[in-house]
Coordinates of C-alpha atoms in Angstrom, one line a residue:
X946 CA 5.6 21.1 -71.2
X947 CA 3.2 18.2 -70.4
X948 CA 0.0 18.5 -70.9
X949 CA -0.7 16.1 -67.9
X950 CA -0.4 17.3 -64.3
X951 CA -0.6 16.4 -61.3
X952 CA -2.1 19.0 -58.1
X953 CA -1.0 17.7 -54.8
X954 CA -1.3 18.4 -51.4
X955 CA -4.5 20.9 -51.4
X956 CA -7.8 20.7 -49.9
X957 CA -9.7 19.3 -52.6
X958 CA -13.6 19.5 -52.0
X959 CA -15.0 16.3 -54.3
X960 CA -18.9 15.9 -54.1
X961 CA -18.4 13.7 -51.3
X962 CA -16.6 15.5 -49.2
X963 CA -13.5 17.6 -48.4
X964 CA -10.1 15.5 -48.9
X965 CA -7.1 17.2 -47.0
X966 CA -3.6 17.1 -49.1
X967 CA -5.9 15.6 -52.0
X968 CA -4.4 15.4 -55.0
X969 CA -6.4 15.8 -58.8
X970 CA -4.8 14.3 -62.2
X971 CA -4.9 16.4 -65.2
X972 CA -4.6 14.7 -69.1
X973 CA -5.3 17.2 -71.6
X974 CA -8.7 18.6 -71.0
X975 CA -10.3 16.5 -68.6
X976 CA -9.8 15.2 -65.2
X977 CA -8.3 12.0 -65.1
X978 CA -8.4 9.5 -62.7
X979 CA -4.4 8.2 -63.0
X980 CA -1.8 10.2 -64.1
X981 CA 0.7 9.6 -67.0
X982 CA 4.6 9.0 -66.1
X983 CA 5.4 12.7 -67.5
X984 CA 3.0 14.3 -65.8
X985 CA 4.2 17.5 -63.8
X986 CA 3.3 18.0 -60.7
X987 CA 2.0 21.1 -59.2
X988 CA 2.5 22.0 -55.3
X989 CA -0.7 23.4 -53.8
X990 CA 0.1 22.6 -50.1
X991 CA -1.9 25.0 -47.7
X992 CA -4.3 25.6 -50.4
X993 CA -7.6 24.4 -51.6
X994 CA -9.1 23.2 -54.9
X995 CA -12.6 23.2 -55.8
X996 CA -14.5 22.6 -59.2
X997 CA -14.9 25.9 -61.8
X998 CA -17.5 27.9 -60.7
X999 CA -20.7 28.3 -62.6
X1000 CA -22.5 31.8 -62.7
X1001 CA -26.6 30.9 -64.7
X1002 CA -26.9 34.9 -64.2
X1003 CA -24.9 37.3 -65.2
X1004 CA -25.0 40.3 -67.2
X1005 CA -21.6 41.2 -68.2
X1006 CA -18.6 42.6 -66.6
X1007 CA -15.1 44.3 -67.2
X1008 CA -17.3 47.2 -68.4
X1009 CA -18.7 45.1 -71.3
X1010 CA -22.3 44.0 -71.8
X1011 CA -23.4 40.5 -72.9
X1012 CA -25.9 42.6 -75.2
X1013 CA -23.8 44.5 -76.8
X1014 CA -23.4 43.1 -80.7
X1015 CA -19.8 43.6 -80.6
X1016 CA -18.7 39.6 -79.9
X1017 CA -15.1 41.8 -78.6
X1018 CA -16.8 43.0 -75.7
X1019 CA -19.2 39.9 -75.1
X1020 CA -15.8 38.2 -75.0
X1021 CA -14.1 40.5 -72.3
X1022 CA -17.2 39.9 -70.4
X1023 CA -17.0 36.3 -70.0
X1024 CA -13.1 36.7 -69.8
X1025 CA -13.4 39.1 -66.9
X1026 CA -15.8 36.9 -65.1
X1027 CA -13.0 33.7 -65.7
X1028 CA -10.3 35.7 -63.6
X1029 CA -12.2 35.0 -60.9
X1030 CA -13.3 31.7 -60.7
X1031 CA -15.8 31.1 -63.4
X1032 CA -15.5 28.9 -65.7
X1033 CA -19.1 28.5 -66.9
X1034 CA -21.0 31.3 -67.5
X1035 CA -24.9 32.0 -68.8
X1036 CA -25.2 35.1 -70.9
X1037 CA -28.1 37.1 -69.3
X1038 CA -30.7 39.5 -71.5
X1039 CA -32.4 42.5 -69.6
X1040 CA -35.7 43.1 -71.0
X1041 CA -35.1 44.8 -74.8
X1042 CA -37.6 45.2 -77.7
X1043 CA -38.1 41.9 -79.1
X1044 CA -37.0 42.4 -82.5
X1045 CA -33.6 43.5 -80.4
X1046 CA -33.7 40.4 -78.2
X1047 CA -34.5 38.0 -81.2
X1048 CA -30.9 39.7 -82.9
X1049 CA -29.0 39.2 -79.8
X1050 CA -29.9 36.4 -79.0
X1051 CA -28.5 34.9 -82.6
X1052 CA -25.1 36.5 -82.1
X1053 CA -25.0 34.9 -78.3
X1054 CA -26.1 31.2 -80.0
X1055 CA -23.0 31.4 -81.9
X1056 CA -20.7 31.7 -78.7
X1057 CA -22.7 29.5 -77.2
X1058 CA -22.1 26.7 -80.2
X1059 CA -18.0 27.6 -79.9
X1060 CA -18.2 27.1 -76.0
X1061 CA -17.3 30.3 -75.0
X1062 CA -20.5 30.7 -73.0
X1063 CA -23.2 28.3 -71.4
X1064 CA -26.1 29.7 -72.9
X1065 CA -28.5 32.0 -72.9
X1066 CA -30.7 33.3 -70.1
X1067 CA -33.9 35.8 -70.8
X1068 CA -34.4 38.1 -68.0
X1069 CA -37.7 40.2 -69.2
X1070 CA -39.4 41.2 -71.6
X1071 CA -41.9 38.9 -69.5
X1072 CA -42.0 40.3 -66.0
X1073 CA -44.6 42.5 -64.1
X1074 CA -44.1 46.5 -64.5
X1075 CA -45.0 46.5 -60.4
X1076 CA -41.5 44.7 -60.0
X1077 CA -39.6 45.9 -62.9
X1078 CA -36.1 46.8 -60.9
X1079 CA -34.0 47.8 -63.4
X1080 CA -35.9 47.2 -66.6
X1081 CA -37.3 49.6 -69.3
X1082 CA -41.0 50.2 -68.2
X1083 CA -42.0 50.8 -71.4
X1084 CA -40.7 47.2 -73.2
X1085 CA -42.3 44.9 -70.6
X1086 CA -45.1 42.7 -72.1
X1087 CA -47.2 40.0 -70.7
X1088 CA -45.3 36.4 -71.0
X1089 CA -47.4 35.3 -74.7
X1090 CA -46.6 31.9 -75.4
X1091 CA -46.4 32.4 -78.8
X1092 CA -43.3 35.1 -77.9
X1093 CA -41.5 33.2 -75.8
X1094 CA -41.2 30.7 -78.3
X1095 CA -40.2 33.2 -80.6
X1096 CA -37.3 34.0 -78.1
X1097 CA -36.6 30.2 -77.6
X1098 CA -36.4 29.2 -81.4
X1099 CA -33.9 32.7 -82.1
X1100 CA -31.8 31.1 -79.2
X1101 CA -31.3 27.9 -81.7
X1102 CA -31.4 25.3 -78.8
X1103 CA -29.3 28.0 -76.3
X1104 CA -31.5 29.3 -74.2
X1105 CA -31.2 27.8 -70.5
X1106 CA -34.0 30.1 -69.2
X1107 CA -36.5 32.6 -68.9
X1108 CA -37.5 34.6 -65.7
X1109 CA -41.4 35.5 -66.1
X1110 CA -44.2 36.9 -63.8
X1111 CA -45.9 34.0 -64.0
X1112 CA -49.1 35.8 -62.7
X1113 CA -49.6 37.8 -65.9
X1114 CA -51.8 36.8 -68.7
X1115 CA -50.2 33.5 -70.6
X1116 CA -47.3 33.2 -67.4
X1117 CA -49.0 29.5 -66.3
X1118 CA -49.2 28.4 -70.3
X1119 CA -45.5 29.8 -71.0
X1120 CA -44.1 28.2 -68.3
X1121 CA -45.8 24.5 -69.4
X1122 CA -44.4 26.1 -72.9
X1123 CA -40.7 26.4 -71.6
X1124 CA -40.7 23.4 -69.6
X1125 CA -42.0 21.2 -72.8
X1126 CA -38.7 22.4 -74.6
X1127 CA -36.6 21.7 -71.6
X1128 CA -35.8 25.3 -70.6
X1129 CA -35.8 26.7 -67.6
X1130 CA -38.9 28.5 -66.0
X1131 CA -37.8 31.0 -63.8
X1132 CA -40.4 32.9 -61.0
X1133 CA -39.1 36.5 -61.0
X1134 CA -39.8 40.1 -60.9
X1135 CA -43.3 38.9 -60.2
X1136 CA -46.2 40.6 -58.1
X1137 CA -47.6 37.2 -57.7
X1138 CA -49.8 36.0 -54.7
X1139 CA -48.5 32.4 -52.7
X1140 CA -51.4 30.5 -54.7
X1141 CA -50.1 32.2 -58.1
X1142 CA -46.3 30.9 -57.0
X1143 CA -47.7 27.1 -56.3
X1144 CA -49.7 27.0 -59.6
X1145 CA -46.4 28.1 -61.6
X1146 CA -44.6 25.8 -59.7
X1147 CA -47.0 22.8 -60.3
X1148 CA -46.9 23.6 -64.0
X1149 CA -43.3 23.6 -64.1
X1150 CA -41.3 26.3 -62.8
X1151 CA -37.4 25.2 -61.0
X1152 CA -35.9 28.1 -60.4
X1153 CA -36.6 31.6 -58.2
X1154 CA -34.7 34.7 -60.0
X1155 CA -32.7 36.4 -57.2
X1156 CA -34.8 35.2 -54.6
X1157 CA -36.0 38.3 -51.8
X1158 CA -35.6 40.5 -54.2
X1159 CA -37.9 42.1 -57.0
X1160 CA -40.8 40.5 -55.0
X1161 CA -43.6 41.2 -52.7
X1162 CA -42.0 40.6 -49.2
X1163 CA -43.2 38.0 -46.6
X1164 CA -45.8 38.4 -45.0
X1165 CA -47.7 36.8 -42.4
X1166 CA -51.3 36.7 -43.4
X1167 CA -50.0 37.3 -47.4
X1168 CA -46.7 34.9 -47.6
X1169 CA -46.4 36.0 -51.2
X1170 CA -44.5 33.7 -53.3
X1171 CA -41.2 34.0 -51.1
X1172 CA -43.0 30.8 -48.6
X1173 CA -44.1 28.9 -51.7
X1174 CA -40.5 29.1 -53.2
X1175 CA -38.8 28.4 -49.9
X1176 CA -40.7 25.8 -49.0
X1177 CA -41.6 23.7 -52.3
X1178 CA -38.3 21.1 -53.0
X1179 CA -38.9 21.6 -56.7
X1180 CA -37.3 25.2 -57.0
X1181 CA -33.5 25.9 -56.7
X1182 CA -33.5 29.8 -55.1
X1183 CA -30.8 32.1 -56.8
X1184 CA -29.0 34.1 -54.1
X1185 CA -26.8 37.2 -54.6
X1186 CA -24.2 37.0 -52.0
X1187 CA -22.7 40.6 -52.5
X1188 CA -23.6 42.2 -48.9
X1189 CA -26.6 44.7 -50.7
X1190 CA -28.9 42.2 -52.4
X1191 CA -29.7 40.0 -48.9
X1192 CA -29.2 40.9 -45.6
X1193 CA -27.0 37.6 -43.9
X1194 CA -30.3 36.6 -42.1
X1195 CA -32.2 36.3 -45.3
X1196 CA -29.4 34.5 -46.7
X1197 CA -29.2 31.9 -43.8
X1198 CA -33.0 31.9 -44.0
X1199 CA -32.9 30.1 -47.0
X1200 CA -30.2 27.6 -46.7
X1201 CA -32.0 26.9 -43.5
X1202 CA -35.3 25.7 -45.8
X1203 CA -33.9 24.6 -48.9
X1204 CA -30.5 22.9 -48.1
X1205 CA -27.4 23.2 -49.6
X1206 CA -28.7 21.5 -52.2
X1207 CA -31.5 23.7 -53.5
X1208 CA -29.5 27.4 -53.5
X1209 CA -27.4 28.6 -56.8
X1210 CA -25.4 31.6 -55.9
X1211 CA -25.3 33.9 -58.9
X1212 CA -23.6 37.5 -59.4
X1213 CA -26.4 39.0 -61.4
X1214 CA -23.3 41.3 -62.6
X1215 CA -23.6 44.2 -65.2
X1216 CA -20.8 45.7 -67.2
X1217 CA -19.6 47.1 -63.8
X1218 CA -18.2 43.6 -62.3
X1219 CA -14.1 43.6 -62.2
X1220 CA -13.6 47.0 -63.9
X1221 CA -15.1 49.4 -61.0
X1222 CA -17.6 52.6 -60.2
X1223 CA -18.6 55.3 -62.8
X1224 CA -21.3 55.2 -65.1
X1225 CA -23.0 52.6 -67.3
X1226 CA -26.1 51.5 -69.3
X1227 CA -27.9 48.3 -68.2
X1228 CA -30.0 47.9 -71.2
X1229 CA -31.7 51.0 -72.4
X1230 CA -31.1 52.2 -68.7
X1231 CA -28.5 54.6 -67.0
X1232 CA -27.3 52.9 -64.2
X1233 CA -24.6 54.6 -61.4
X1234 CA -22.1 52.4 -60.0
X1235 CA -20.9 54.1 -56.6
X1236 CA -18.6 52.2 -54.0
X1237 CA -19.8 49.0 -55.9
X1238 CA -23.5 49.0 -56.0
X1239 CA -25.4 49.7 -59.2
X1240 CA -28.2 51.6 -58.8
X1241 CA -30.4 53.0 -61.5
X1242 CA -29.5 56.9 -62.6
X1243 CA -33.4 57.5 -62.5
X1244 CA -35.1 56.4 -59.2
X1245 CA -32.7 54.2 -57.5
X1246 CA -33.0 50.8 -57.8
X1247 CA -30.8 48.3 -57.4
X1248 CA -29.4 47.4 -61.1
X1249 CA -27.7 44.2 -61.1
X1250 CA -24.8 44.0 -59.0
X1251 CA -21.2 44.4 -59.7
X1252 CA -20.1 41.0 -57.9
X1253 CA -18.1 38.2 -59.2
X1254 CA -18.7 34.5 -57.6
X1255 CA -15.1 34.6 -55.7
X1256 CA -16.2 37.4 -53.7
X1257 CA -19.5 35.7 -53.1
X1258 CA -17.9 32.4 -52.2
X1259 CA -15.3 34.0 -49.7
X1260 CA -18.3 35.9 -48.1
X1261 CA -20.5 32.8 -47.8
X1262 CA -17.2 31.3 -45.9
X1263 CA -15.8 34.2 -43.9
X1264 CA -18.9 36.0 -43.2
X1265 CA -22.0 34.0 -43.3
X1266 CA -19.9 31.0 -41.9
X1267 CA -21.5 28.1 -44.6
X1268 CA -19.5 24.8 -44.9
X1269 CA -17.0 24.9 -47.8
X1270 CA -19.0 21.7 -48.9
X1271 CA -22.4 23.9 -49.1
X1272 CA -21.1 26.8 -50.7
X1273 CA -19.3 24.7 -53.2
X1274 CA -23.1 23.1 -54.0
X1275 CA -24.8 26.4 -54.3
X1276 CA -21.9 27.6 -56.6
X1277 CA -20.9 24.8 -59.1
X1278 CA -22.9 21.9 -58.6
X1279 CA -26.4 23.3 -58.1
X1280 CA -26.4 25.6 -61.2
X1281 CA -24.6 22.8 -63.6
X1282 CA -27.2 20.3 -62.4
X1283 CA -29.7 23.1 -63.6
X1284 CA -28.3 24.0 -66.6
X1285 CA -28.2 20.3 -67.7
X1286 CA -24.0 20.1 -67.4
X1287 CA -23.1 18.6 -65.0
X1288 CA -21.6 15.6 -66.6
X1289 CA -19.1 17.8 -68.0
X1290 CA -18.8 20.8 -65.3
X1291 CA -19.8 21.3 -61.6
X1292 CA -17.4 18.9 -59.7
X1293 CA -14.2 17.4 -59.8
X1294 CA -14.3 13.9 -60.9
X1295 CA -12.3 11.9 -63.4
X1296 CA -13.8 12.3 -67.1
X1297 CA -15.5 16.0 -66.5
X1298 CA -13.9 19.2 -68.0
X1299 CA -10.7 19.9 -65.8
X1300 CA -12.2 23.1 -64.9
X1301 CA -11.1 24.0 -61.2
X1302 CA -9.8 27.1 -58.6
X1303 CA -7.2 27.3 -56.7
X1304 CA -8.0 29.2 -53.5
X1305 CA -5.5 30.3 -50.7
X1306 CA -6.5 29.7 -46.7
X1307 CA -8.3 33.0 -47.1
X1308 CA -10.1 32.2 -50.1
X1309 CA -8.9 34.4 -52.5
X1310 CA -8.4 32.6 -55.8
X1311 CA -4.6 31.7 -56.6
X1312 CA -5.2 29.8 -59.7
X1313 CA -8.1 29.1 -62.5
X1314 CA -8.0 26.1 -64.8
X1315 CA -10.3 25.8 -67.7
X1316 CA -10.5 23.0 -69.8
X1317 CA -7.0 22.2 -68.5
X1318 CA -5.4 25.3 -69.8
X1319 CA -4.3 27.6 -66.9
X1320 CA -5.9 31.2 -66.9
X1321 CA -4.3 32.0 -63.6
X1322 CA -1.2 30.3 -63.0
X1323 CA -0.9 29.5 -59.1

């Protein structure tokens, strides 16, 4: 068979726009901007094709952890999460003892190097106990310069970022830290004030962590850091689009001040994404996965989610009625553009990774292609 094809007659969304019975040339790995005289062609009419999406925050899935040291697992994990759309994922740490992290986070660097995942993303040890969600009480610490780089330099030039509560002791000097090495700072799980938020953000911080939640709520005399994030054009908010994390208006909230431009939907999935309820650990943690949502065994919170980014980008569609443009920003684009990849990954465009999905008219996915090889045949 050809290596080149040819898909014709979709709905293909390109970064400037949405071109109706669109066609995209595939040679080998890449897009390609003409097509080879054996190239096959592939007949997507009534369909839609939009770049690979890419998930900065996610846990694991298909009942495997990205922490586990079994590379197996890791692998069924990121294999899961490519059955439904995603084609670039970041492997996301809960917080761990760092002598655990530091081991981890050498096994992921290798995975990373072989392009199996995007990276690494720390999520704790650095974040306040007063917001922990699902994280081990007992292994939080304050956000040490000194340890982060320890977490940055076992990463070997992987890590993509680090969520902190920038308002602890050594937050505002880790963050300048991070930056310097061209990592992401993330504001999360933090009990910070709206001054605290702006000074992290003037030293450097991009990104909010789930934004809404694992935070002080808005307020009206104390905004908290939810207005500072909202409303400084420097941060990119995560959103989890699963139905439990926001409530629509939340979600609508923030498109409304950041723009398309400045959201990342994530899944923030654990081990529980694509395989279904029962029960699980999330770290050191016993979490309970019932009709979907993961909640910790021991008090109840919220642990992760068990979504996966086509579920998230049908919702955004179907139910919170976003542009198919917007929701393919916040779900490829924004989070390559983050990550530093998006001249490879993030949109469809001749000399980038031929890494797309195939959706149906109601958005379910039909087809993934990933580096040109099909995982899903449509």
């Amino acid at each position: 068979m050809a290596t080149a094809k040819v898909l014709a007659g979709a709905k293909v969304v390109l970064p400037t726009g949405t071109v109706t019975d669109g066609r995209v040339i595939v040679d080998g790995r890449k897009i390609a901007g003409s097509a080879p005289e054996d190239a096959e062609t592939v007949d997507l009419t009534g369909h839609w094709v939009v770049p690979g999406f890419v998930d900065m925050h996610n846990h694991g899935g298909g009942g495997a952890s990205f922490t586990s040291g079994a590379i197996d697992e890791i692998l069924t994990g990121v294999r899961t999460h490519q059955q439904h759309g995603t084609t670039t994922i970041v492997a996301s740490f809960v917080t761990g003892d760092m002598d655990f992290l530091v081991q981890r986070a050498g096994l992921l660097s290798e995975l990373a190097e072989h392009g199996e995942i995007a990276g690494i993303h720390f999520e704790g040890p650095f974040i306040s106990p007063c917001r922990k969600g699902a994280h081990d009480e007992t292994l939080l610490r304050d956000p040490d310069p000194a340890e982060v780089r320890k977490l940055i330099d076992a990463a070997r030039g992987q890590a993509k970022m680090v969520t902190l509560a920038t308002e602890l002791p050594g937050g505002i000097d880790s963050v300048r830290l991070l930056a310097e090495h061209g990592v992401i700072a993330a504001i999360g799980h933090t009990d910070a004030t709206y001054e605290q938020t702006a000074a992290a953000i003037d030293a450097g911080a991009t990104v909010a962590t789930h934004l809404f939640n694992a935070m002080p709520q808005l307020g009206h005399r104390d905004p908290g850091p939810i207005a500072a994030l909202l409303e400084d054009d420097r941060i990119t908010v995560e959103l989890i689009n699963d139905g439990t994390h926001l409530h629509p208006a939340a979600l609508e909230l923030a498109f409304h001040h950041k723009g398309a431009e400045k959201v990342a939907f994530i899944t923030d999935a654990m081990d529980a994404a694509g395989f279904g309820d029962g029960r699980y650990m999330l770290g050191p943690l016993e979490v309970e996965v019932k009709d979907s949502v993961a909640r910790l065994v021991e008090g109840g919170s919220i642990a992760g989610s068990t979504l996966t980014l086509d579920r998230a980008f049908k919702r955004a569609v179907t139910i919170d009625k976003l542009p198919v443009e917007d929701v393919v920003r916040a779900i490829s684009a924004n989070p390559a553009q983050l990550l530093g990849m998006y001249d490879t990954v993030g949109s469809l465009e001749p000399g980038k990774d031929a890494d797309l999905v195939v959706l149906d008219a109601e958005f379910e996915v039909k087809g993934v292609l990933r580096k040109g090889e099909w995982l899903i045949r449509p």
